[in-house]
Amino acid sequence: MAGASQPKRLLILSSKLGYQSRSFAEAARRLGAEVAFGTDRCRKVDNLWGDGALALRFENPEAAAEAVARLASETPIDAVLALGDQPTLAAAHAAARLGLTGNPVEGAWNCRTKLRQRQVLRAAGLPVPEFFAFRLDELLEEILPRVPFPCVVKPLTLSASQGVVRADNPAAFTAAVGRVRALIQSPPLTSSHRTDLDRLLVESYIPGREVAVEGLMTAGRLRVLAVFDKPDPLEGPFFEETIYVTPSRLPAEVQSAIADCAARSVAALGLTDGPLHAEFRIQEGKPWVLELQPRPIGGLCARALRFGPDRIGLEELLVRHALGFPGAGAEREVEASGVMMIPVPRSGIFDCVDGLDEARATPAVTEIEITARRHDPVLAWPEGSSYLGFIFARAQDPARVEQALRQAHARLRFVFSSELPVEHPAAPRAGCGESPRRRPAAAKGSRARR
Ligand code: ADP
């Protein structure tokens, strides 16, 4: 039993153990807590990579919770934190099994597929696009009459806009379905143990500006931590993210409509505790729900948010909340802040990036991390799901932040080689003849996602 003097222990569940899980673990350790990891990266062998990770199957959340309970019987666990969409249901099961605070299993279940989420939100009267799902073995001629053009086609359980394609007419729809089908039937995804990849969701396309909301839920009450504007149009046909800037420049009444819509969606889904990441489109001042997930913003984007007088990061705020430490109520800093997820201009073998030192010298730019490694195969959207890296900026106002991100990005030139290299050099490098500062030691496949 955990005595009063024993450190608290946080279990981080994540498909990828890379820089995101590391930054949460570091935040927990800074607070004097211990950290355990659970992953489905290798689903059979515990601690395969020497990081002590428990091997779990997130697609079988009851069994994952059982394995977590066995771990907790040896060393107690005080909180479970899911990073990314895949472990959220296993995290809910594990929390229920251990009697810890967490989202109810039903709430996490309601977010497990995009279809289920749409059904629950529509039934509760929330503004969602028209939608229907179809099986990949159905005949397209029979589906086409039901498609509301312009539409968006998407897989039920992928993330980071992977496989999300807009189609404005039947020919584009047929091409989109073929392309998404090829993606979800390709080896990386067929071997990924994702569920529900045998169907696609079709939705009416909602025009308008898009925002992301980062939130924190406590006993069913949602606190909005930040509303990020996405100043690029995101009109498709593919939906790779680029710039996030907060605070939002939308009128106060639109922001409060977004917060209200987010709170009603959380209640309808039955989510109650922990981080929330959500996306909305704004049409004539009215928010439409695109998606909510009970997990924090992905990739390195959490670095764009700092809280309280000590400027603690989002990771630390969320760990404090999960473990019941003081300080989770800290307010976001007043300075404007933003991040650019560096788009992938073309599929190929990443070689290097030119202009990094110049880009880093851009006024208001605070940090640039190139997370793609030399000779990594990178895929452009819609097949892709990993960014080349992240640019961060801070300034007095959001317009200045946006400008700095664009300027820095314009100074970067990404070099690709189309062929796989014959030899892999021992040390990958980021810059073409420049100092590759602060290269994260991310394992292959643990690159940037939103
Ligand atoms: P993911 O979970 O993979 O990010 P989303 O369903 O959130 O998938 O879609 C990714 C992006 O695609 C959204 O952020 C948005 O830009 C665009 N998108 C998705 N659905 C719609 C829609 N119905 N109308 C307009 N844009 C959409």
CSV table of C-alpha atoms in Angstrom, one decimal, residues 51-391:
chain,number,residue,atom,x,y,z
A,51,ASP,CA,12.4,1.5,-21.1
A,52,GLY,CA,10.4,-0.7,-18.7
A,53,ALA,CA,7.2,-0.4,-20.9
A,54,LEU,CA,4.4,-2.8,-20.3
A,55,ALA,CA,3.3,-4.6,-23.5
A,56,LEU,CA,-0.4,-4.0,-24.0
A,57,ARG,CA,-3.0,-4.4,-26.7
A,58,PHE,CA,-5.0,-1.2,-26.9
A,59,GLU,CA,-7.5,-2.8,-29.3
A,60,ASN,CA,-8.4,-5.2,-26.5
A,61,PRO,CA,-8.9,-2.6,-23.7
A,62,GLU,CA,-10.3,-5.0,-21.1
A,63,ALA,CA,-7.2,-7.2,-21.4
A,64,ALA,CA,-5.0,-4.1,-21.3
A,65,ALA,CA,-6.7,-3.0,-18.1
A,66,GLU,CA,-6.2,-6.5,-16.7
A,67,ALA,CA,-2.4,-6.2,-17.4
A,68,VAL,CA,-2.3,-2.8,-15.8
A,69,ALA,CA,-4.1,-4.2,-12.7
A,70,ARG,CA,-1.4,-6.8,-12.4
A,71,LEU,CA,1.3,-4.2,-12.6
A,72,ALA,CA,-0.6,-2.1,-10.0
A,73,SER,CA,-0.8,-5.0,-7.6
A,74,GLU,CA,3.0,-5.0,-7.5
A,75,THR,CA,3.6,-1.3,-7.5
A,76,PRO,CA,0.5,0.9,-7.0
A,77,ILE,CA,-0.5,3.4,-9.8
A,78,ASP,CA,-2.1,6.7,-8.9
A,79,ALA,CA,-3.2,8.0,-12.3
A,80,VAL,CA,-3.4,6.8,-15.9
A,81,LEU,CA,-2.7,9.3,-18.8
A,82,ALA,CA,-3.5,8.4,-22.4
A,83,LEU,CA,-1.4,10.1,-25.1
A,84,GLY,CA,-2.8,9.8,-28.7
A,85,ASP,CA,-6.3,8.4,-29.6
A,86,GLN,CA,-5.4,4.7,-29.5
A,87,PRO,CA,-5.0,4.2,-25.7
A,88,THR,CA,-7.9,6.3,-24.5
A,89,LEU,CA,-10.4,3.4,-24.1
A,90,ALA,CA,-7.8,1.2,-22.4
A,91,ALA,CA,-7.0,4.1,-20.1
A,92,ALA,CA,-10.7,4.4,-19.1
A,93,HIS,CA,-10.9,0.6,-18.5
A,94,ALA,CA,-7.7,0.7,-16.4
A,95,ALA,CA,-8.9,3.7,-14.3
A,96,ALA,CA,-12.2,2.0,-13.7
A,97,ARG,CA,-10.5,-1.3,-12.8
A,98,LEU,CA,-8.2,0.4,-10.3
A,99,GLY,CA,-10.8,2.8,-8.9
A,100,LEU,CA,-8.9,5.9,-10.1
A,101,THR,CA,-10.3,9.1,-11.5
A,102,GLY,CA,-10.7,8.9,-15.2
A,103,ASN,CA,-13.2,9.0,-18.1
A,104,PRO,CA,-16.0,6.5,-17.8
A,105,VAL,CA,-15.6,3.6,-20.2
A,106,GLU,CA,-18.7,4.6,-22.0
A,107,GLY,CA,-17.4,8.2,-22.6
A,108,ALA,CA,-14.2,6.8,-24.0
A,109,TRP,CA,-16.1,4.3,-26.1
A,110,ASN,CA,-18.2,7.1,-27.6
A,111,CYS,CA,-14.9,8.6,-28.9
A,112,ARG,CA,-13.4,5.4,-30.2
A,113,THR,CA,-14.7,5.8,-33.8
A,114,LYS,CA,-15.6,8.9,-35.7
A,115,LEU,CA,-18.9,7.3,-36.6
A,116,ARG,CA,-19.9,6.5,-33.0
A,117,GLN,CA,-19.0,10.0,-31.9
A,118,ARG,CA,-21.1,11.6,-34.7
A,119,GLN,CA,-24.1,9.4,-33.8
A,120,VAL,CA,-23.9,10.4,-30.1
A,121,LEU,CA,-23.4,14.1,-30.8
A,122,ARG,CA,-26.2,14.2,-33.4
A,123,ALA,CA,-28.6,12.4,-31.0
A,124,ALA,CA,-27.8,15.1,-28.4
A,125,GLY,CA,-28.6,17.9,-30.8
A,126,LEU,CA,-25.0,19.1,-31.3
A,127,PRO,CA,-24.2,20.7,-34.7
A,128,VAL,CA,-22.4,18.0,-36.7
A,129,PRO,CA,-22.1,17.5,-40.4
A,130,GLU,CA,-24.5,15.1,-42.2
A,131,PHE,CA,-22.9,11.7,-42.3
A,132,PHE,CA,-23.2,8.0,-43.1
A,133,ALA,CA,-20.7,5.1,-43.1
A,134,PHE,CA,-20.3,2.4,-45.7
A,135,ARG,CA,-18.4,-0.9,-45.9
A,136,LEU,CA,-15.5,-1.0,-48.4
A,137,ASP,CA,-17.1,-4.1,-50.0
A,138,GLU,CA,-20.3,-2.1,-50.9
A,139,LEU,CA,-20.8,-1.0,-54.5
A,140,LEU,CA,-20.0,2.7,-55.1
A,141,GLU,CA,-22.9,3.1,-57.5
A,142,GLU,CA,-25.2,2.3,-54.6
A,143,ILE,CA,-23.5,4.7,-52.3
A,144,LEU,CA,-23.2,7.6,-54.6
A,145,PRO,CA,-26.8,8.7,-54.6
A,146,ARG,CA,-26.6,9.3,-50.8
A,147,VAL,CA,-23.4,11.4,-50.9
A,148,PRO,CA,-23.9,15.0,-49.9
A,149,PHE,CA,-21.5,17.1,-52.2
A,150,PRO,CA,-19.2,18.7,-51.3
A,151,CYS,CA,-18.2,15.9,-48.9
A,152,VAL,CA,-15.3,14.6,-46.9
A,153,VAL,CA,-14.4,10.9,-46.9
A,154,LYS,CA,-12.4,9.5,-43.9
A,155,PRO,CA,-11.4,6.3,-42.1
A,156,LEU,CA,-13.2,5.6,-38.8
A,157,THR,CA,-10.1,5.4,-36.5
A,158,LEU,CA,-7.1,7.1,-38.0
A,159,SER,CA,-5.9,10.5,-36.7
A,160,ALA,CA,-3.8,13.5,-37.8
A,161,SER,CA,-6.0,13.9,-40.9
A,162,GLN,CA,-4.5,10.8,-42.4
A,163,GLY,CA,-6.8,9.5,-45.1
A,164,VAL,CA,-9.2,12.5,-44.9
A,165,VAL,CA,-10.1,13.7,-48.4
A,166,ARG,CA,-12.6,16.2,-49.7
A,167,ALA,CA,-14.6,15.4,-52.8
A,168,ASP,CA,-16.8,17.8,-54.7
A,169,ASN,CA,-18.4,15.5,-57.3
A,170,PRO,CA,-18.9,11.8,-58.0
A,171,ALA,CA,-15.6,11.4,-60.0
A,172,ALA,CA,-13.6,12.9,-57.1
A,173,PHE,CA,-15.5,10.8,-54.6
A,174,THR,CA,-14.7,7.6,-56.5
A,175,ALA,CA,-11.0,8.6,-56.7
A,176,ALA,CA,-11.0,9.6,-53.0
A,177,VAL,CA,-12.5,6.2,-52.0
A,178,GLY,CA,-9.9,4.4,-54.1
A,179,ARG,CA,-7.1,6.3,-52.6
A,180,VAL,CA,-8.2,5.9,-49.0
A,181,ARG,CA,-8.9,2.2,-49.5
A,182,ALA,CA,-5.4,1.7,-50.9
A,183,LEU,CA,-4.0,3.5,-47.8
A,184,ILE,CA,-5.9,1.5,-45.2
A,185,GLN,CA,-5.2,-1.7,-47.0
A,186,SER,CA,-1.4,-0.9,-47.1
A,187,PRO,CA,0.9,-2.9,-44.9
A,188,PRO,CA,1.7,-0.3,-42.3
A,189,LEU,CA,-2.0,0.0,-41.5
A,190,THR,CA,-3.1,-3.6,-42.0
A,191,SER,CA,-0.4,-4.5,-39.4
A,192,SER,CA,-1.3,-1.7,-37.0
A,193,HIS,CA,-4.2,-3.5,-35.3
A,194,ARG,CA,-6.4,-0.5,-35.8
A,195,THR,CA,-10.0,-1.5,-35.5
A,196,ASP,CA,-12.9,-0.5,-37.9
A,197,LEU,CA,-10.8,0.1,-41.0
A,198,ASP,CA,-13.3,-1.9,-43.1
A,199,ARG,CA,-15.6,1.1,-43.3
A,200,LEU,CA,-15.4,4.7,-44.4
A,201,LEU,CA,-17.3,7.7,-43.1
A,202,VAL,CA,-18.8,10.2,-45.5
A,203,GLU,CA,-19.7,13.7,-44.2
A,204,SER,CA,-21.0,16.9,-45.7
A,205,TYR,CA,-18.1,19.4,-46.0
A,206,ILE,CA,-18.4,22.2,-43.5
A,207,PRO,CA,-16.9,25.4,-44.9
A,208,GLY,CA,-15.4,28.1,-42.6
A,209,ARG,CA,-12.4,28.8,-40.4
A,210,GLU,CA,-11.2,26.1,-38.0
A,211,VAL,CA,-10.1,26.2,-34.4
A,212,ALA,CA,-8.6,23.7,-32.0
A,213,VAL,CA,-9.5,23.7,-28.3
A,214,GLU,CA,-7.3,22.4,-25.6
A,215,GLY,CA,-9.2,21.7,-22.5
A,216,LEU,CA,-9.1,20.0,-19.1
A,217,MET,CA,-12.0,18.2,-17.6
A,218,THR,CA,-12.7,17.8,-13.8
A,219,ALA,CA,-15.7,15.8,-12.7
A,220,GLY,CA,-17.5,16.6,-15.9
A,221,ARG,CA,-16.7,20.3,-15.9
A,222,LEU,CA,-14.6,21.5,-18.9
A,223,ARG,CA,-12.1,24.3,-18.5
A,224,VAL,CA,-10.9,25.7,-21.8
A,225,LEU,CA,-7.1,26.1,-21.6
A,226,ALA,CA,-6.7,27.6,-25.0
A,227,VAL,CA,-8.5,28.3,-28.3
A,228,PHE,CA,-6.1,28.0,-31.2
A,229,ASP,CA,-6.9,29.8,-34.5
A,230,LYS,CA,-5.8,27.9,-37.6
A,231,PRO,CA,-5.1,30.8,-39.9
A,232,ASP,CA,-4.6,28.7,-43.1
A,233,PRO,CA,-7.8,28.0,-45.0
A,234,LEU,CA,-7.8,24.1,-44.8
A,235,GLU,CA,-10.2,23.7,-47.7
A,236,GLY,CA,-8.8,20.4,-48.9
A,237,PRO,CA,-8.7,18.2,-50.8
A,238,PHE,CA,-6.3,17.1,-48.1
A,239,PHE,CA,-6.1,18.5,-44.5
A,240,GLU,CA,-2.6,18.6,-43.3
A,241,GLU,CA,-2.3,21.0,-40.4
A,242,THR,CA,0.0,23.9,-40.4
A,243,ILE,CA,-0.3,26.9,-38.1
A,244,TYR,CA,-1.9,27.1,-34.6
A,245,VAL,CA,-2.0,30.5,-32.9
A,246,THR,CA,-3.5,31.4,-29.5
A,247,PRO,CA,-5.2,33.5,-28.1
A,248,SER,CA,-7.8,33.3,-30.8
A,249,ARG,CA,-8.6,36.5,-32.8
A,250,LEU,CA,-12.3,35.5,-33.1
A,251,PRO,CA,-14.8,37.8,-31.4
A,252,ALA,CA,-15.4,37.0,-27.7
A,253,GLU,CA,-19.0,35.9,-28.3
A,254,VAL,CA,-17.8,33.3,-30.9
A,255,GLN,CA,-15.2,32.1,-28.5
A,256,SER,CA,-17.8,31.6,-25.8
A,257,ALA,CA,-20.0,29.8,-28.3
A,258,ILE,CA,-17.1,27.5,-29.0
A,259,ALA,CA,-16.6,26.9,-25.3
A,260,ASP,CA,-20.3,26.2,-24.8
A,261,CYS,CA,-20.4,23.8,-27.7
A,262,ALA,CA,-17.3,22.0,-26.4
A,263,ALA,CA,-18.9,21.7,-22.9
A,264,ARG,CA,-22.1,20.4,-24.3
A,265,SER,CA,-20.2,17.9,-26.5
A,266,VAL,CA,-18.2,16.7,-23.5
A,267,ALA,CA,-21.4,16.2,-21.5
A,268,ALA,CA,-23.1,14.4,-24.4
A,269,LEU,CA,-20.2,12.0,-24.9
A,270,GLY,CA,-20.0,11.3,-21.2
A,271,LEU,CA,-16.4,12.5,-20.8
A,272,THR,CA,-15.5,13.7,-17.3
A,273,ASP,CA,-11.8,13.9,-16.4
A,274,GLY,CA,-8.4,14.7,-17.9
A,275,PRO,CA,-7.2,16.4,-21.1
A,276,LEU,CA,-9.4,17.2,-24.1
A,277,HIS,CA,-8.3,18.1,-27.6
A,278,ALA,CA,-11.1,19.2,-29.9
A,279,GLU,CA,-11.6,20.7,-33.4
A,280,PHE,CA,-14.5,23.0,-34.6
A,281,ARG,CA,-15.4,24.9,-37.8
A,282,ILE,CA,-17.0,28.3,-37.5
A,283,GLN,CA,-19.7,29.2,-40.0
A,284,GLU,CA,-21.4,32.6,-39.6
A,285,GLY,CA,-20.2,32.8,-36.0
A,286,LYS,CA,-21.6,29.3,-35.2
A,287,PRO,CA,-19.4,26.4,-34.2
A,288,TRP,CA,-19.7,23.0,-35.8
A,289,VAL,CA,-18.1,20.0,-34.1
A,290,LEU,CA,-15.5,18.2,-36.1
A,291,GLU,CA,-14.0,16.0,-33.4
A,292,LEU,CA,-13.2,15.7,-29.7
A,293,GLN,CA,-10.7,13.3,-28.1
A,294,PRO,CA,-9.9,12.7,-24.4
A,295,ARG,CA,-6.2,13.2,-24.8
A,296,PRO,CA,-3.8,16.2,-25.1
A,297,ILE,CA,-2.7,17.9,-28.3
A,298,GLY,CA,-0.1,15.7,-30.1
A,299,GLY,CA,3.4,16.0,-31.3
A,300,LEU,CA,5.5,18.7,-29.7
A,301,CYS,CA,2.6,21.2,-29.9
A,302,ALA,CA,2.1,21.2,-26.1
A,303,ARG,CA,5.2,23.4,-25.9
A,304,ALA,CA,3.1,26.2,-27.3
A,305,LEU,CA,1.2,26.5,-24.0
A,306,ARG,CA,2.6,27.8,-20.7
A,307,PHE,CA,0.8,28.4,-17.4
A,308,GLY,CA,1.2,30.4,-14.2
A,309,PRO,CA,4.1,32.6,-12.9
A,310,ASP,CA,6.6,29.7,-13.3
A,311,ARG,CA,5.5,29.2,-16.9
A,312,ILE,CA,5.0,25.5,-16.5
A,313,GLY,CA,4.2,23.6,-19.7
A,314,LEU,CA,1.0,21.9,-20.6
A,315,GLU,CA,2.5,18.6,-19.8
A,316,GLU,CA,3.3,19.6,-16.2
A,317,LEU,CA,-0.2,21.1,-15.8
A,318,LEU,CA,-1.8,17.9,-17.0
A,319,VAL,CA,0.4,15.7,-14.8
A,320,ARG,CA,-0.4,17.9,-11.7
A,321,HIS,CA,-4.1,17.5,-12.5
A,322,ALA,CA,-3.8,13.7,-13.0
A,323,LEU,CA,-1.9,13.2,-9.7
A,324,GLY,CA,-3.9,15.7,-7.7
A,325,PHE,CA,-0.9,18.0,-7.1
A,326,PRO,CA,-1.5,21.7,-6.6
A,327,GLY,CA,-1.0,24.1,-9.5
A,328,ALA,CA,-3.3,22.6,-12.1
A,329,GLY,CA,-5.5,25.6,-12.0
A,330,ALA,CA,-2.7,28.0,-13.2
A,331,GLU,CA,-3.8,30.5,-15.9
A,332,ARG,CA,-2.3,30.5,-19.3
A,333,GLU,CA,0.3,33.2,-19.9
A,334,VAL,CA,-0.9,36.4,-21.6
A,335,GLU,CA,1.7,36.4,-24.4
A,336,ALA,CA,0.5,35.2,-27.8
A,337,SER,CA,2.0,31.9,-28.8
A,338,GLY,CA,1.9,29.6,-31.8
A,339,VAL,CA,3.3,26.5,-33.5
A,340,MET,CA,3.6,25.5,-37.1
A,341,MET,CA,3.5,21.8,-37.9
A,342,ILE,CA,5.9,21.8,-40.8
A,343,PRO,CA,4.1,20.4,-43.8
A,344,VAL,CA,5.5,17.7,-46.0
A,345,PRO,CA,5.8,19.2,-49.5
A,346,ARG,CA,6.2,15.9,-51.2
A,347,SER,CA,6.6,12.2,-50.5
A,348,GLY,CA,10.1,11.0,-50.6
A,349,ILE,CA,13.2,10.2,-48.7
A,350,PHE,CA,14.0,13.1,-46.4
A,351,ASP,CA,17.6,14.2,-46.8
A,352,CYS,CA,18.2,17.4,-45.0
A,353,VAL,CA,17.0,21.0,-44.5
A,354,ASP,CA,18.7,24.2,-45.6
A,355,GLY,CA,18.3,27.6,-43.9
A,356,LEU,CA,17.8,26.3,-40.4
A,357,ASP,CA,20.1,28.9,-38.7
A,358,GLU,CA,18.5,31.7,-40.7
A,359,ALA,CA,15.0,30.5,-39.8
A,360,ARG,CA,15.9,30.2,-36.1
A,361,ALA,CA,17.1,33.8,-36.2
A,362,THR,CA,13.6,35.0,-37.2
A,363,PRO,CA,12.4,37.6,-34.6
A,364,ALA,CA,9.8,36.0,-32.3
A,365,VAL,CA,10.7,32.5,-33.2
A,366,THR,CA,11.6,30.6,-30.0
A,367,GLU,CA,12.4,27.2,-31.2
A,368,ILE,CA,12.6,25.0,-34.3
A,369,GLU,CA,12.7,21.2,-34.0
A,370,ILE,CA,13.2,19.1,-37.1
A,371,THR,CA,11.8,15.7,-36.1
A,372,ALA,CA,12.2,13.9,-39.4
A,373,ARG,CA,15.5,12.2,-39.5
A,374,ARG,CA,17.9,11.9,-42.5
A,375,HIS,CA,16.8,9.0,-44.8
A,376,ASP,CA,13.3,8.8,-43.2
A,377,PRO,CA,10.7,8.0,-45.8
A,378,VAL,CA,8.2,10.8,-45.5
A,379,LEU,CA,4.7,10.8,-46.9
A,380,ALA,CA,2.6,13.8,-48.0
A,381,TRP,CA,-1.1,13.9,-47.0
A,382,PRO,CA,-3.5,12.1,-47.3
A,383,GLU,CA,-1.2,9.1,-46.9
A,384,GLY,CA,1.0,10.8,-44.4
A,385,SER,CA,0.5,11.5,-40.8
A,386,SER,CA,3.9,12.8,-39.6
A,387,TYR,CA,5.1,16.4,-39.9
A,388,LEU,CA,8.8,17.3,-40.7
A,389,GLY,CA,9.1,19.2,-37.5
A,390,PHE,CA,7.7,22.2,-35.5
A,391,ILE,CA,8.4,25.9,-35.4
